[in-house]
Amino acid sequence: MADPTRPSPLYVAVIGPGIASDREASLARQVGALLAQHDAVVVCGGLGGVMEACAEGASAAGGTVVGVLPGCDRTMGNQHLTHVLATGLGELRNGVLVNSCDALIAVGGSWGTLSEIALALHAGKPVASLHGWDLPAQSVTLPEARLFTRVSTAAEAVRVVLPSVGQGGAG
């Protein structure tokens, strides 16, 4: 049984292209490591690119990484995952990923990343975009826009989604 006096960790999804540039992979590794150092559970799509790089960074820092796969075969997840969920949902798994986390960090951008950002904002979850998508000018007046923050470093992305970081918290 869970200890009610122990705070539960935040679950933060790291999203981005399945084929990542060297810069995106490096940023994703940094994000994963920083999240793990702050005891967040990292959630990702479980495959390659940004997903694998963030899992590698979090795993190397001793963190927990949950991969939410689009297919039915758990063995298709990357080697850095702690737990693997094979959904069999294809791209619809983006909704499962978004709804299983408290906040998201987007590293780079792809169409799948954009769909996850839209789902997150619609669900009222904060999103930090690190060298990726931005909101169109006409959407900045929408209430959801306050949840979206463009950032330029991995540390800034983590500060945005983990409010205690940088406010006397762990870092």
PDB file of C-alpha atoms in Angstrom:
ATOM      1  CA  MET A   1       0.000   0.000   0.000  1.00  0.00           C
ATOM      2  CA  ALA A   2       1.245   3.483  -0.847  1.00  0.00           C
ATOM      3  CA  ASP A   3       2.471   5.724   1.948  1.00  0.00           C
ATOM      4  CA  PRO A   4       0.045   8.706   2.054  1.00  0.00           C
ATOM      5  CA  THR A   5       2.677  10.909   3.727  1.00  0.00           C
ATOM      6  CA  ARG A   6       5.136  10.446   0.866  1.00  0.00           C
ATOM      7  CA  PRO A   7       4.581  12.894  -1.997  1.00  0.00           C
ATOM      8  CA  SER A   8       3.977  11.176  -5.304  1.00  0.00           C
ATOM      9  CA  PRO A   9       6.359  12.070  -8.113  1.00  0.00           C
ATOM     10  CA  LEU A  10       5.311  14.199 -11.021  1.00  0.00           C
ATOM     11  CA  TYR A  11       5.028  12.454 -14.378  1.00  0.00           C
ATOM     12  CA  VAL A  12       6.504  14.524 -17.190  1.00  0.00           C
ATOM     13  CA  ALA A  13       6.240  13.499 -20.835  1.00  0.00           C
ATOM     14  CA  VAL A  14       9.133  14.304 -23.124  1.00  0.00           C
ATOM     15  CA  ILE A  15       7.904  14.409 -26.701  1.00  0.00           C
ATOM     16  CA  GLY A  16       9.549  15.016 -30.037  1.00  0.00           C
ATOM     17  CA  PRO A  17      10.488  13.542 -33.403  1.00  0.00           C
ATOM     18  CA  GLY A  18      11.188   9.833 -33.781  1.00  0.00           C
ATOM     19  CA  ILE A  19      14.121  10.810 -35.966  1.00  0.00           C
ATOM     20  CA  ALA A  20      16.034  13.495 -34.090  1.00  0.00           C
ATOM     21  CA  SER A  21      18.862  15.794 -35.076  1.00  0.00           C
ATOM     22  CA  ASP A  22      22.041  15.671 -32.986  1.00  0.00           C
ATOM     23  CA  ARG A  23      20.961  18.909 -31.281  1.00  0.00           C
ATOM     24  CA  GLU A  24      17.500  17.546 -30.454  1.00  0.00           C
ATOM     25  CA  ALA A  25      18.973  14.294 -29.106  1.00  0.00           C
ATOM     26  CA  SER A  26      21.447  16.185 -26.937  1.00  0.00           C
ATOM     27  CA  LEU A  27      18.724  18.460 -25.531  1.00  0.00           C
ATOM     28  CA  ALA A  28      16.443  15.476 -24.901  1.00  0.00           C
ATOM     29  CA  ARG A  29      19.212  13.656 -22.997  1.00  0.00           C
ATOM     30  CA  GLN A  30      19.744  16.752 -20.845  1.00  0.00           C
ATOM     31  CA  VAL A  31      16.014  17.087 -20.180  1.00  0.00           C
ATOM     32  CA  GLY A  32      15.716  13.413 -19.223  1.00  0.00           C
ATOM     33  CA  ALA A  33      18.675  13.616 -16.841  1.00  0.00           C
ATOM     34  CA  LEU A  34      17.403  16.800 -15.184  1.00  0.00           C
ATOM     35  CA  LEU A  35      13.917  15.364 -14.715  1.00  0.00           C
ATOM     36  CA  ALA A  36      15.382  12.225 -13.139  1.00  0.00           C
ATOM     37  CA  GLN A  37      17.561  14.331 -10.823  1.00  0.00           C
ATOM     38  CA  HIS A  38      14.378  16.036  -9.623  1.00  0.00           C
ATOM     39  CA  ASP A  39      12.620  12.689  -9.049  1.00  0.00           C
ATOM     40  CA  ALA A  40      10.108  13.099 -11.867  1.00  0.00           C
ATOM     41  CA  VAL A  41       8.923  10.016 -13.727  1.00  0.00           C
ATOM     42  CA  VAL A  42       9.718  10.458 -17.424  1.00  0.00           C
ATOM     43  CA  VAL A  43       7.023   9.348 -19.872  1.00  0.00           C
ATOM     44  CA  CYS A  44       7.759   9.093 -23.585  1.00  0.00           C
ATOM     45  CA  GLY A  45       6.603   7.340 -26.738  1.00  0.00           C
ATOM     46  CA  GLY A  46       9.185   4.626 -26.130  1.00  0.00           C
ATOM     47  CA  LEU A  47      10.721   4.465 -29.594  1.00  0.00           C
ATOM     48  CA  GLY A  48      13.746   6.252 -31.140  1.00  0.00           C
ATOM     49  CA  GLY A  49      14.877   9.828 -31.666  1.00  0.00           C
ATOM     50  CA  VAL A  50      13.906  12.279 -28.913  1.00  0.00           C
ATOM     51  CA  MET A  51      12.071   9.483 -27.088  1.00  0.00           C
ATOM     52  CA  GLU A  52      15.163   7.296 -26.846  1.00  0.00           C
ATOM     53  CA  ALA A  53      17.500  10.179 -26.041  1.00  0.00           C
ATOM     54  CA  CYS A  54      15.380  11.419 -23.120  1.00  0.00           C
ATOM     55  CA  ALA A  55      15.039   7.847 -21.852  1.00  0.00           C
ATOM     56  CA  GLU A  56      18.800   7.422 -22.068  1.00  0.00           C
ATOM     57  CA  GLY A  57      19.421  10.619 -20.101  1.00  0.00           C
ATOM     58  CA  ALA A  58      16.873   9.783 -17.412  1.00  0.00           C
ATOM     59  CA  SER A  59      18.021   6.178 -17.106  1.00  0.00           C
ATOM     60  CA  ALA A  60      21.692   7.185 -16.816  1.00  0.00           C
ATOM     61  CA  ALA A  61      20.705   9.562 -14.000  1.00  0.00           C
ATOM     62  CA  GLY A  62      18.909   6.753 -12.144  1.00  0.00           C
ATOM     63  CA  GLY A  63      15.396   7.796 -13.103  1.00  0.00           C
ATOM     64  CA  THR A  64      12.258   5.898 -14.017  1.00  0.00           C
ATOM     65  CA  VAL A  65      11.138   5.974 -17.656  1.00  0.00           C
ATOM     66  CA  VAL A  66       7.761   4.771 -18.930  1.00  0.00           C
ATOM     67  CA  GLY A  67       7.433   4.126 -22.662  1.00  0.00           C
ATOM     68  CA  VAL A  68       3.938   4.288 -24.180  1.00  0.00           C
ATOM     69  CA  LEU A  69       4.284   2.349 -27.435  1.00  0.00           C
ATOM     70  CA  PRO A  70       1.967   2.642 -30.432  1.00  0.00           C
ATOM     71  CA  GLY A  71       2.148  -1.091 -31.220  1.00  0.00           C
ATOM     72  CA  CYS A  72       1.375  -4.346 -29.434  1.00  0.00           C
ATOM     73  CA  ASP A  73       4.940  -5.615 -28.990  1.00  0.00           C
ATOM     74  CA  ARG A  74       6.722  -4.496 -25.807  1.00  0.00           C
ATOM     75  CA  THR A  75      10.066  -5.590 -27.248  1.00  0.00           C
ATOM     76  CA  MET A  76       9.874  -2.715 -29.747  1.00  0.00           C
ATOM     77  CA  GLY A  77      10.584  -0.181 -26.976  1.00  0.00           C
ATOM     78  CA  ASN A  78      14.051   1.289 -26.696  1.00  0.00           C
ATOM     79  CA  GLN A  79      16.612  -0.220 -24.318  1.00  0.00           C
ATOM     80  CA  HIS A  80      16.493   2.643 -21.786  1.00  0.00           C
ATOM     81  CA  LEU A  81      12.884   2.170 -20.661  1.00  0.00           C
ATOM     82  CA  THR A  82      12.080   1.068 -17.122  1.00  0.00           C
ATOM     83  CA  HIS A  83       8.458   0.168 -17.917  1.00  0.00           C
ATOM     84  CA  VAL A  84       6.841  -0.431 -21.305  1.00  0.00           C
ATOM     85  CA  LEU A  85       3.152  -0.108 -22.158  1.00  0.00           C
ATOM     86  CA  ALA A  86       2.216  -1.630 -25.512  1.00  0.00           C
ATOM     87  CA  THR A  87      -1.065   0.051 -26.408  1.00  0.00           C
ATOM     88  CA  GLY A  88      -1.810  -1.254 -29.905  1.00  0.00           C
ATOM     89  CA  LEU A  89      -3.364   2.161 -30.586  1.00  0.00           C
ATOM     90  CA  GLY A  90      -1.011   3.545 -33.228  1.00  0.00           C
ATOM     91  CA  GLU A  91      -0.949   7.344 -33.172  1.00  0.00           C
ATOM     92  CA  LEU A  92      -3.965   7.370 -30.855  1.00  0.00           C
ATOM     93  CA  ARG A  93      -1.518   6.429 -28.119  1.00  0.00           C
ATOM     94  CA  ASN A  94      -0.663  10.162 -28.012  1.00  0.00           C
ATOM     95  CA  GLY A  95      -3.829  10.682 -25.965  1.00  0.00           C
ATOM     96  CA  VAL A  96      -2.791   7.959 -23.505  1.00  0.00           C
ATOM     97  CA  LEU A  97       0.647   9.534 -23.162  1.00  0.00           C
ATOM     98  CA  VAL A  98      -0.748  13.039 -22.592  1.00  0.00           C
ATOM     99  CA  ASN A  99      -3.336  11.893 -20.070  1.00  0.00           C
ATOM    100  CA  SER A 100      -0.809   9.864 -18.091  1.00  0.00           C
ATOM    101  CA  CYS A 101       1.395  12.841 -17.298  1.00  0.00           C
ATOM    102  CA  ASP A 102       1.215  16.107 -15.377  1.00  0.00           C
ATOM    103  CA  ALA A 103       3.179  18.251 -17.856  1.00  0.00           C
ATOM    104  CA  LEU A 104       5.043  17.940 -21.155  1.00  0.00           C
ATOM    105  CA  ILE A 105       8.339  19.066 -22.605  1.00  0.00           C
ATOM    106  CA  ALA A 106       8.483  19.123 -26.401  1.00  0.00           C
ATOM    107  CA  VAL A 107      11.985  18.896 -27.855  1.00  0.00           C
ATOM    108  CA  GLY A 108      11.988  19.801 -31.531  1.00  0.00           C
ATOM    109  CA  GLY A 109       8.862  19.193 -33.517  1.00  0.00           C
ATOM    110  CA  SER A 110       7.032  16.782 -35.757  1.00  0.00           C
ATOM    111  CA  TRP A 111       3.371  16.293 -36.614  1.00  0.00           C
ATOM    112  CA  GLY A 112       2.992  13.793 -33.779  1.00  0.00           C
ATOM    113  CA  THR A 113       4.588  16.292 -31.400  1.00  0.00           C
ATOM    114  CA  LEU A 114       2.153  18.962 -32.530  1.00  0.00           C
ATOM    115  CA  SER A 115      -0.810  16.651 -31.887  1.00  0.00           C
ATOM    116  CA  GLU A 116       0.486  15.909 -28.371  1.00  0.00           C
ATOM    117  CA  ILE A 117       0.901  19.628 -27.660  1.00  0.00           C
ATOM    118  CA  ALA A 118      -2.669  20.303 -28.796  1.00  0.00           C
ATOM    119  CA  LEU A 119      -4.047  17.451 -26.674  1.00  0.00           C
ATOM    120  CA  ALA A 120      -2.057  18.642 -23.636  1.00  0.00           C
ATOM    121  CA  LEU A 121      -3.222  22.240 -23.893  1.00  0.00           C
ATOM    122  CA  HIS A 122      -6.814  21.105 -24.375  1.00  0.00           C
ATOM    123  CA  ALA A 123      -6.438  18.962 -21.216  1.00  0.00           C
ATOM    124  CA  GLY A 124      -5.059  21.949 -19.263  1.00  0.00           C
ATOM    125  CA  LYS A 125      -1.506  20.615 -18.928  1.00  0.00           C
ATOM    126  CA  PRO A 126       1.569  22.857 -19.097  1.00  0.00           C
ATOM    127  CA  VAL A 127       3.860  22.478 -22.087  1.00  0.00           C
ATOM    128  CA  ALA A 128       7.424  23.735 -22.510  1.00  0.00           C
ATOM    129  CA  SER A 129       8.580  23.871 -26.137  1.00  0.00           C
ATOM    130  CA  LEU A 130      12.352  23.559 -26.482  1.00  0.00           C
ATOM    131  CA  HIS A 131      13.483  24.554 -29.986  1.00  0.00           C
ATOM    132  CA  GLY A 132      10.218  23.332 -31.470  1.00  0.00           C
ATOM    133  CA  TRP A 133       6.677  24.379 -32.268  1.00  0.00           C
ATOM    134  CA  ASP A 134       5.236  27.764 -31.343  1.00  0.00           C
ATOM    135  CA  LEU A 135       1.612  28.821 -31.092  1.00  0.00           C
ATOM    136  CA  PRO A 136       0.140  30.724 -34.037  1.00  0.00           C
ATOM    137  CA  ALA A 137      -0.371  34.426 -33.321  1.00  0.00           C
ATOM    138  CA  GLN A 138      -4.178  34.180 -33.435  1.00  0.00           C
ATOM    139  CA  SER A 139      -4.213  31.566 -30.645  1.00  0.00           C
ATOM    140  CA  VAL A 140      -2.326  33.573 -28.020  1.00  0.00           C
ATOM    141  CA  THR A 141      -5.581  35.038 -26.684  1.00  0.00           C
ATOM    142  CA  LEU A 142      -7.005  31.580 -25.930  1.00  0.00           C
ATOM    143  CA  PRO A 143      -6.983  30.544 -22.248  1.00  0.00           C
ATOM    144  CA  GLU A 144      -4.859  27.484 -23.071  1.00  0.00           C
ATOM    145  CA  ALA A 145      -2.062  29.726 -24.391  1.00  0.00           C
ATOM    146  CA  ARG A 146      -1.032  30.575 -20.815  1.00  0.00           C
ATOM    147  CA  LEU A 147       0.005  26.921 -20.414  1.00  0.00           C
ATOM    148  CA  PHE A 148       2.456  27.058 -23.342  1.00  0.00           C
ATOM    149  CA  THR A 149       5.996  28.364 -22.860  1.00  0.00           C
ATOM    150  CA  ARG A 150       8.797  28.526 -25.416  1.00  0.00           C
ATOM    151  CA  VAL A 151      12.165  27.890 -23.794  1.00  0.00           C
ATOM    152  CA  SER A 152      15.759  27.843 -25.000  1.00  0.00           C
ATOM    153  CA  THR A 153      17.530  25.466 -22.582  1.00  0.00           C
ATOM    154  CA  ALA A 154      16.883  22.091 -20.977  1.00  0.00           C
ATOM    155  CA  ALA A 155      17.140  23.629 -17.502  1.00  0.00           C
ATOM    156  CA  GLU A 156      14.549  26.264 -18.376  1.00  0.00           C
ATOM    157  CA  ALA A 157      12.193  23.586 -19.727  1.00  0.00           C
ATOM    158  CA  VAL A 158      12.444  21.624 -16.476  1.00  0.00           C
ATOM    159  CA  ARG A 159      11.885  24.786 -14.394  1.00  0.00           C
ATOM    160  CA  VAL A 160       8.695  25.508 -16.354  1.00  0.00           C
ATOM    161  CA  VAL A 161       7.156  22.071 -15.738  1.00  0.00           C
ATOM    162  CA  LEU A 162       8.489  21.478 -12.215  1.00  0.00           C
ATOM    163  CA  PRO A 163       7.532  24.653 -10.359  1.00  0.00           C
ATOM    164  CA  SER A 164       9.578  23.826  -7.236  1.00  0.00           C
ATOM    165  CA  VAL A 165      12.781  23.821  -9.313  1.00  0.00           C
ATOM    166  CA  GLY A 166      14.387  27.240  -9.057  1.00  0.00           C
ATOM    167  CA  GLN A 167      12.102  28.266  -6.159  1.00  0.00           C
ATOM    168  CA  GLY A 168      14.091  26.761  -3.343  1.00  0.00           C
ATOM    169  CA  GLY A 169      13.477  23.247  -4.657  1.00  0.00           C
ATOM    170  CA  ALA A 170      16.012  20.624  -5.592  1.00  0.00           C
ATOM    171  CA  GLY A 171      17.802  22.734  -8.119  1.00  0.00           C
TER     172      GLY A 171
END
